[in-house]
Short mmCIF file of C-alpha atoms and ligand atoms in Angstrom, two decimals:
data_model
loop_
_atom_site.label_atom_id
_atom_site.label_comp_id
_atom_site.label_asym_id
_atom_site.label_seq_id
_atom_site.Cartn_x
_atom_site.Cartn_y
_atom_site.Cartn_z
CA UNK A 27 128.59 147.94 129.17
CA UNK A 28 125.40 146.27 127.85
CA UNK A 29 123.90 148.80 124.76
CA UNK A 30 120.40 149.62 126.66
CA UNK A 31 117.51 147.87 124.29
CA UNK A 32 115.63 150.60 122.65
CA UNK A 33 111.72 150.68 122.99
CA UNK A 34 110.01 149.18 120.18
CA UNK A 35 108.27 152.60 118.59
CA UNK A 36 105.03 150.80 118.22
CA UNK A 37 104.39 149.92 121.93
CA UNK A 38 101.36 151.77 123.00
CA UNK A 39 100.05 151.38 119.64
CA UNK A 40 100.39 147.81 118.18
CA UNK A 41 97.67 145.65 120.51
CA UNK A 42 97.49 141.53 119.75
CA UNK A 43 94.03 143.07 118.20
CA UNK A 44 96.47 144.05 115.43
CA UNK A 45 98.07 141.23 115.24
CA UNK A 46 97.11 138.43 112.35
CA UNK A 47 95.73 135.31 112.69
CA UNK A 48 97.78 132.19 111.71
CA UNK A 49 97.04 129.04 109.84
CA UNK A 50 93.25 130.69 108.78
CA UNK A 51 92.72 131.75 105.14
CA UNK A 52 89.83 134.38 104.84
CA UNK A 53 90.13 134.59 100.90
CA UNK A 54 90.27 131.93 98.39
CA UNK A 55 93.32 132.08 95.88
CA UNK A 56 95.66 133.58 98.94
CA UNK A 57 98.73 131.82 97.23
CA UNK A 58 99.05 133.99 94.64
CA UNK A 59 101.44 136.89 95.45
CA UNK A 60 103.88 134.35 97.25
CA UNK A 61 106.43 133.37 95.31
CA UNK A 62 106.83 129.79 94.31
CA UNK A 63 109.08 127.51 97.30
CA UNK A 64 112.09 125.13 96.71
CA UNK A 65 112.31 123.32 94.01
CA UNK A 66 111.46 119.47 94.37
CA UNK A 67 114.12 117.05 94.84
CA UNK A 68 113.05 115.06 92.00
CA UNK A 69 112.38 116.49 88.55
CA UNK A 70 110.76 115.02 85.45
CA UNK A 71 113.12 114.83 82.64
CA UNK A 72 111.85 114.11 79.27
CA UNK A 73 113.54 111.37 76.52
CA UNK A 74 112.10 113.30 73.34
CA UNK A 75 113.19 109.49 71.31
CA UNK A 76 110.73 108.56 73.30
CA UNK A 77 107.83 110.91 73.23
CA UNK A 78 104.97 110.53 71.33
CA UNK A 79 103.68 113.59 71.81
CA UNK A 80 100.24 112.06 72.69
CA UNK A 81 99.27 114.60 76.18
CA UNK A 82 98.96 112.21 78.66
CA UNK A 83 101.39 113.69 81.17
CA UNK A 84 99.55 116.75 80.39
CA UNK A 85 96.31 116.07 80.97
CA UNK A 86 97.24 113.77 84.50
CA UNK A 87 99.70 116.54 86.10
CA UNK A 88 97.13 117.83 89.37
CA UNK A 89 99.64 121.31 89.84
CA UNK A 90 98.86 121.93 85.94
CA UNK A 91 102.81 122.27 85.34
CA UNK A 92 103.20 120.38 81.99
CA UNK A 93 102.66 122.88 79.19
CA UNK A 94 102.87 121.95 75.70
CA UNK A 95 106.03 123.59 73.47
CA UNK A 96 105.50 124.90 69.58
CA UNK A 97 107.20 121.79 68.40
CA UNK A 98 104.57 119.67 69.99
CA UNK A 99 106.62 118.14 72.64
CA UNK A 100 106.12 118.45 76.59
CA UNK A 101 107.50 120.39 79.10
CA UNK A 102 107.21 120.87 83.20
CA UNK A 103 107.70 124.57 84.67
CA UNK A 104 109.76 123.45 87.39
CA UNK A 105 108.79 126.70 89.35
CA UNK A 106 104.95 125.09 89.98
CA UNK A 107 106.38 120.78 89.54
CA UNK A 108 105.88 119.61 92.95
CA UNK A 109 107.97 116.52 91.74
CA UNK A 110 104.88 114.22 92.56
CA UNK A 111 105.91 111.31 90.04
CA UNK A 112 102.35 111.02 88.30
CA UNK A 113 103.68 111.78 84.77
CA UNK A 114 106.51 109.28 85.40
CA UNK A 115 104.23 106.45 86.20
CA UNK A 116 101.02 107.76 83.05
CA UNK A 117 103.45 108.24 80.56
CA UNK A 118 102.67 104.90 78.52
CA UNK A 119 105.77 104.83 76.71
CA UNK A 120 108.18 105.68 79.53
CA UNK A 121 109.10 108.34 78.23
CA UNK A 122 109.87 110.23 81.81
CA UNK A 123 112.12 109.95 84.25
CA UNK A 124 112.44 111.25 87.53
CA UNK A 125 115.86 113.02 87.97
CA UNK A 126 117.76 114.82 90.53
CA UNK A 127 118.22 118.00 88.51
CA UNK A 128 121.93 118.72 87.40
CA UNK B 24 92.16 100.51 73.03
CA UNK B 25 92.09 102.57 69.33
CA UNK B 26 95.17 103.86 68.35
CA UNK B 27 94.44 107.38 68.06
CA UNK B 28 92.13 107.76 71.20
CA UNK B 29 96.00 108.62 72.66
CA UNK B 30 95.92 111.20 71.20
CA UNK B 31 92.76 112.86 72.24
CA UNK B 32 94.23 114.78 75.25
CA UNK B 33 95.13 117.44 72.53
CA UNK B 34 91.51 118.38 71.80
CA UNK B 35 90.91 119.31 75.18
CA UNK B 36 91.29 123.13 75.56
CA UNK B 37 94.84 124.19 76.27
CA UNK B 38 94.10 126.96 78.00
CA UNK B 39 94.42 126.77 82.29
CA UNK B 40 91.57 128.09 84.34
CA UNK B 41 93.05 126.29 87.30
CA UNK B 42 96.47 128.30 87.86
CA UNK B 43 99.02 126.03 90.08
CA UNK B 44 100.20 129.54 91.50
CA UNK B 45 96.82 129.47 93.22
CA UNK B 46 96.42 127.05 95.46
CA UNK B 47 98.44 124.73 97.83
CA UNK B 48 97.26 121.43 97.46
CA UNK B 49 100.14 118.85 98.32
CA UNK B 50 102.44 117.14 95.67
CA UNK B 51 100.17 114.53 93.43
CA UNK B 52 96.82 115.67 95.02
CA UNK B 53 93.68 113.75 93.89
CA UNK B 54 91.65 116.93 94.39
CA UNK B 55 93.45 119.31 92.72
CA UNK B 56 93.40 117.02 89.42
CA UNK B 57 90.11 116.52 90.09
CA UNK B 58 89.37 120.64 90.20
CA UNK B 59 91.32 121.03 87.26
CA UNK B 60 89.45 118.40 85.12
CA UNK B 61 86.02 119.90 85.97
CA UNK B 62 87.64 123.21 85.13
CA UNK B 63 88.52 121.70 81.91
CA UNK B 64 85.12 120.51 81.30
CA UNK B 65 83.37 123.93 82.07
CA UNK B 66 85.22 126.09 79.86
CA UNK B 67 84.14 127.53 76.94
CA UNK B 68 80.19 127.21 78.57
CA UNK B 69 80.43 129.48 81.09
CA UNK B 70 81.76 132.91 80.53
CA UNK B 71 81.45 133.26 84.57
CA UNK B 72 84.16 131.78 84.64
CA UNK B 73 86.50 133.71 83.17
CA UNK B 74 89.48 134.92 86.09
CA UNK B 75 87.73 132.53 89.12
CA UNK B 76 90.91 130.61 88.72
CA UNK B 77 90.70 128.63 92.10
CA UNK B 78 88.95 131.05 93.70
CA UNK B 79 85.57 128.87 93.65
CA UNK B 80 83.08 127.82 96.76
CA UNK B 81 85.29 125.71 97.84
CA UNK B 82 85.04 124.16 101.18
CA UNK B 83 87.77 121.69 102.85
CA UNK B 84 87.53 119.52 105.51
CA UNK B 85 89.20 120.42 108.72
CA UNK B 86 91.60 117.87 110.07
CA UNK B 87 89.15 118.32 113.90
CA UNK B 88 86.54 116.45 111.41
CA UNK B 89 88.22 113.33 111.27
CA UNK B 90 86.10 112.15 113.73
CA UNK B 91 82.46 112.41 112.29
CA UNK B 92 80.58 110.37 110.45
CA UNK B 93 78.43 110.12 107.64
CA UNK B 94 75.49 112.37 109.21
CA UNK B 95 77.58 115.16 109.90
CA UNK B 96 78.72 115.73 106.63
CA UNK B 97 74.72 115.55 105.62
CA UNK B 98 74.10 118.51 108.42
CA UNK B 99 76.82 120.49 107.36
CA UNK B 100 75.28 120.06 103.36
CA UNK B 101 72.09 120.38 104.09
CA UNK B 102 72.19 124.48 104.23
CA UNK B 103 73.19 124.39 100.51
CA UNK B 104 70.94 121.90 99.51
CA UNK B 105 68.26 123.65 101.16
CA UNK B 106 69.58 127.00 99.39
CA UNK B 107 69.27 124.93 95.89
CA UNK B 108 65.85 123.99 96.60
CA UNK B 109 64.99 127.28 97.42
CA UNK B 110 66.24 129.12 94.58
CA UNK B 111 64.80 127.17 91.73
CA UNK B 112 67.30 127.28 89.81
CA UNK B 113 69.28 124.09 87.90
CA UNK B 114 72.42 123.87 90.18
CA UNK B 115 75.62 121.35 89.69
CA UNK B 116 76.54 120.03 93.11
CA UNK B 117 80.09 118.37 93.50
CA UNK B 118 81.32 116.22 96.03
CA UNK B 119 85.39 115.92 95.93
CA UNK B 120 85.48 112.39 98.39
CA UNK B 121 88.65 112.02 99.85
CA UNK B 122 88.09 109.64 102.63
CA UNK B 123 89.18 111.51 105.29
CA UNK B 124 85.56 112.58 106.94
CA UNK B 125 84.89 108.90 108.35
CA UNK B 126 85.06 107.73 111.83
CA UNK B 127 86.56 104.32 110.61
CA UNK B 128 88.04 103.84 106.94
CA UNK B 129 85.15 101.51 105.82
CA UNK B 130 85.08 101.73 101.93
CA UNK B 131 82.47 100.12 100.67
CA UNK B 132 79.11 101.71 103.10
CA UNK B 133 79.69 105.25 103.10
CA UNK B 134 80.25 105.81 99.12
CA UNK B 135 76.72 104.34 97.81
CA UNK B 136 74.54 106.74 100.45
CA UNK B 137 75.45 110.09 98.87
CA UNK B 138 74.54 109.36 95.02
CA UNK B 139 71.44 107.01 96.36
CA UNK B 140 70.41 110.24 99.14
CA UNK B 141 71.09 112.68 95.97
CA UNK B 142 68.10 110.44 93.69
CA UNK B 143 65.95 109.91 96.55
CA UNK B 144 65.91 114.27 96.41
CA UNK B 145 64.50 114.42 93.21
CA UNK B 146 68.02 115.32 91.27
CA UNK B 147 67.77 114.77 87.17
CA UNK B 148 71.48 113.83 86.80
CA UNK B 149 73.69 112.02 89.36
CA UNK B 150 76.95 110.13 88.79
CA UNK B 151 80.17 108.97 89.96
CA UNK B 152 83.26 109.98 88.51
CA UNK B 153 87.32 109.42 89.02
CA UNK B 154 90.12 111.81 87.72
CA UNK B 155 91.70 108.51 87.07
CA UNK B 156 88.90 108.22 83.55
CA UNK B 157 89.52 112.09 82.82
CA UNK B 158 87.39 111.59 79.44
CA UNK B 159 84.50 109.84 81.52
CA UNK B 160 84.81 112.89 84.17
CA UNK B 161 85.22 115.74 82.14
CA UNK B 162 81.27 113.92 80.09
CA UNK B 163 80.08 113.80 83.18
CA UNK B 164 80.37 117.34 84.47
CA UNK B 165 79.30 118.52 80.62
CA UNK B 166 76.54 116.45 80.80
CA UNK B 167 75.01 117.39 84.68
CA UNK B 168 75.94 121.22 82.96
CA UNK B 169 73.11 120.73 80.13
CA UNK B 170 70.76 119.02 82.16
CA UNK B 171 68.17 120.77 83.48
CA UNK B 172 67.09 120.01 86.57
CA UNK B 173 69.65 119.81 89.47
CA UNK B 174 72.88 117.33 89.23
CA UNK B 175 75.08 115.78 91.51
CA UNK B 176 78.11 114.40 90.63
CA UNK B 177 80.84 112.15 93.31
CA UNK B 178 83.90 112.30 92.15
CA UNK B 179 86.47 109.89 94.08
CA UNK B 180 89.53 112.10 94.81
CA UNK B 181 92.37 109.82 95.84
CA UNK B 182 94.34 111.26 98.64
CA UNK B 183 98.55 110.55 99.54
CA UNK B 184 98.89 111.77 102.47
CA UNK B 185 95.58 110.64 103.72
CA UNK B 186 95.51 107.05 102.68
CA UNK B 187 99.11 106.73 102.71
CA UNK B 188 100.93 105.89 99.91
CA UNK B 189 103.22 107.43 97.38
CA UNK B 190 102.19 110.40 95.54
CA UNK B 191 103.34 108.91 92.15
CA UNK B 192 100.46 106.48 92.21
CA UNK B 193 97.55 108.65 93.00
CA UNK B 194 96.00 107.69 89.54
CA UNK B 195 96.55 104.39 89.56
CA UNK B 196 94.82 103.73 93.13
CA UNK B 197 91.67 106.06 91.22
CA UNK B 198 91.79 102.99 88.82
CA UNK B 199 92.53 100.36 91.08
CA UNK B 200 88.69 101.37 93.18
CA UNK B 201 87.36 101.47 89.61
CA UNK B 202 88.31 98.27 88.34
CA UNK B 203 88.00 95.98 91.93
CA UNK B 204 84.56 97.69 91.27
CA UNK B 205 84.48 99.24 95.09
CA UNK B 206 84.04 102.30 93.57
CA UNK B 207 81.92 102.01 90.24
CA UNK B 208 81.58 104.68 88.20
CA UNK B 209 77.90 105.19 86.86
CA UNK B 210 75.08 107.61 85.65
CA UNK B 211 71.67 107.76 86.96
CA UNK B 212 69.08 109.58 84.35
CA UNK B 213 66.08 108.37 84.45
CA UNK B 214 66.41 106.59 88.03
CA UNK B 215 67.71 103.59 87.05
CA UNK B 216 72.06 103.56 86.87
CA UNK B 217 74.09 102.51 84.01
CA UNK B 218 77.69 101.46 84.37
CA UNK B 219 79.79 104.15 82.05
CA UNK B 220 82.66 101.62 82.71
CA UNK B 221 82.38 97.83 83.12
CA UNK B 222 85.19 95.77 83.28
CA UNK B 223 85.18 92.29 81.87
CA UNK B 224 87.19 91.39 84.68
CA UNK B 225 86.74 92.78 88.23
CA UNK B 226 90.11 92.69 90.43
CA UNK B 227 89.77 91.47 93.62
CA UNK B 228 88.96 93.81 96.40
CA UNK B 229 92.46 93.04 98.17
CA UNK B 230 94.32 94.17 95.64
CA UNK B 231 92.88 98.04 96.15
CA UNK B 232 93.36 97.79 99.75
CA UNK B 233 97.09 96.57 99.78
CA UNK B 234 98.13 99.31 98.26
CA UNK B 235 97.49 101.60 101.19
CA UNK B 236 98.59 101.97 104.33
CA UNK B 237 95.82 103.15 105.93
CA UNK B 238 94.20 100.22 105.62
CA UNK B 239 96.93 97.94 107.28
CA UNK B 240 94.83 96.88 110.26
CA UNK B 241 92.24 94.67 108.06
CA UNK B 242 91.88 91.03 108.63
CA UNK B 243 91.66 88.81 105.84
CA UNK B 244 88.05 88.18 107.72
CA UNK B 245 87.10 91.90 107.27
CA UNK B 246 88.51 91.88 103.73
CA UNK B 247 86.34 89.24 102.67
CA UNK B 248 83.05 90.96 104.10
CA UNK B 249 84.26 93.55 102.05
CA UNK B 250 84.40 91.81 99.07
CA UNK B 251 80.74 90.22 99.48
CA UNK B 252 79.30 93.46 100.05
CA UNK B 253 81.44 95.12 96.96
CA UNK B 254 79.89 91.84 94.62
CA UNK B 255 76.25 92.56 95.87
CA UNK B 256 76.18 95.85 95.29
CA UNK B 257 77.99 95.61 91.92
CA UNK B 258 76.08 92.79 90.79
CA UNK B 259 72.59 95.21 91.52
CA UNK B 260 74.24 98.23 89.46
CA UNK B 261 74.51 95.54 86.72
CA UNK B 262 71.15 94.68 86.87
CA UNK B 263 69.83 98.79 86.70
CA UNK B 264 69.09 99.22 90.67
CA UNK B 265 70.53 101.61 93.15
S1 SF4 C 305 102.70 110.83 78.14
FE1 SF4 C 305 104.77 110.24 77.50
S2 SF4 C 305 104.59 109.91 75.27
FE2 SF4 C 305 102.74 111.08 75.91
S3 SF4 C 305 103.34 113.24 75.59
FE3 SF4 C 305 103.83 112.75 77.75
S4 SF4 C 305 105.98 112.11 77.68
FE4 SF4 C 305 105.25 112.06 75.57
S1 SF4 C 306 106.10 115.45 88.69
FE1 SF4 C 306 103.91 115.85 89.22
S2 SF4 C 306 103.78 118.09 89.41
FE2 SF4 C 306 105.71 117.66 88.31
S3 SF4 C 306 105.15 117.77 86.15
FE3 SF4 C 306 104.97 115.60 86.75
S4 SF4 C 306 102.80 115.36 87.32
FE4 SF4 C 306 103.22 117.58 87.29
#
């Protein structure tokens, strides 16, 4: 025999008036408490031989993931990288390259 | 260029107002690196904006606007120009230009009205800028900051999903539109505009539009047209007229 479907304890009480609206942001800076998605299927990888520590990747990354280490050297926080290539192709000395990540 | 103007990205300040936690602008956005530029720029002058992170005025074109034109967008400004007039107070207007509010991609018309409407209103500073010149952009915004009468400032915000092509080249297509000169960057003080950046050698207006998608239907007829109308008007900034 078929288990009988309880009643959802809200009926009566929930109306759509309660209910959110998709799609629309009423606040600016919303993304905040989400965590950060999938990583990106490529990642920049970083030939420190390379490097010459100059900031370029730094200053051209739009998701302002590329932070800059004690030593001097460059780094992406692959939790914000969207994998967008831009430091790839600024980097004058080609000194990134875009990876699947191990 | 000198060999140690490399290394001037490390006297910018290190610290991030624009947090990429904050906001959900697609991979290699033209926008966002344009935000985070101005950000750049700002800092340090304004203690106002301390913990705004991207939670700025901040208003984005919905994709139901694809169909208006150019006097649309001037209606839907006009309450906040009419707010700055009204206030008497020095205000810095930005314009983040991503392409998408025209009824037809045309590039060459609809970018000289805005800075040429913007002088005709009596503004003290107006310029173009490109987060492809960061150094150039980040002058720019310090410079419409000290002045002291209103500023307006264009800044061409490159745009991959929009123009279609791949997000690893959204700063090269900023320099592209600067160098074929279809998008020239300049400064108007004292009414008359001076080129901040003038190549020697202009690229031909094809090469800009190749590299997009979106702009697949042109004719080599229509490409041409473009180009005269690019020359003219480059030729006139050259000379010191709007
Ligand atoms: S742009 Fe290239 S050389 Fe310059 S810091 Fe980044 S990785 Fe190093
Ligand atoms: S791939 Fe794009 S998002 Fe990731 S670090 Fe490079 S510039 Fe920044």
């Amino acid at each position: 025999m078929a288990k009988k479907i309880p009643a959802a304890k809200t009926r009566g009480k929930h109306t759509w008036k309660d209910t959110k609206v998709g799609c629309v942001l009423l606040e600016e800076g919303k993304a905040k408490p989400f965590e950060p998605g999938e990583k990106p299927l490529l990642v920049p990888l970083w030939d420190k031989e390379m490097c010459v520590r100059c900031g370029l990747c730094y200053l051209f990354c739009p998701d302002a993931a590329i932070k800059r280490s004690d030593d001097g050297y460059y780094e992406a926080t692959l939790d914000y990288c969207k994998g967008c290539g831009i430091c790839h192709q600024e980097c004058w000395f080609g000194a990134i390259s875009m990876m699947e990540e191990a | 260029m000198d060999k140690f103007a490399l290394y001037v990205p490390q006297l910018l300040p290190f610290k991030e107002h624009f947090l990429p936690e904050a906001h959900r602008a697609c991979m290699g956005c033209g926008i966002a690196l344009g935000v985070r530029q101005t950000y750049k720029a700002l800092e340090e002058k304004n203690e106002w904006m301390e913990g705004a992170h991207w939670e700025v005025p901040f208003k984005q074109p919905l994709p139901g606007s694809l169909i208006k034109g150019t006097k649309e967008v001037g209606e839907e400004t006009r309450p906040a120009l009419l707010q700055i007039e009204k206030d008497g107070q020095a205000h810095l207007l930005i314009c983040f230009d991503n392409e998408a509010v025209t009824a037809k991609p045309t590039p060459a018309v609809f970018k000289k009205a805005f800075p040429a409407a913007a002088v005709a209103r009596g503004f003290h500073y107006v310029a173009t800028a490109c987060p492809s010149y960061p150094f150039d952009l980040i002058d720019k915004v310090r410079r419409g900051m000290e002045s002291e009468g209103n500023s307006y400032i264009h800044i061409l915000s490159p745009c991959p999903v929009g123009w279609d092509f791949e997000s690893e080249f959204t700063v090269q297509i900023g320099r592209f539109a600067v160098e074929s000169a279809i998008f020239p960057l300049y400064e108007v003080v004292t009414g008359s505009p001076r080129l901040t950046i003038d190549h020697p050698k202009i690229r031909p207006v094809e090469q800009y539009i190749h590299l997009q998608n979106r702009f697949n239907h042109f004719k080599k007829k229509e490409i041409l047209a473009i180009q005269a109308e690019v020359d003219s008007h480059y030729t006139k900034l050259q000379e010191g007229k709007l």
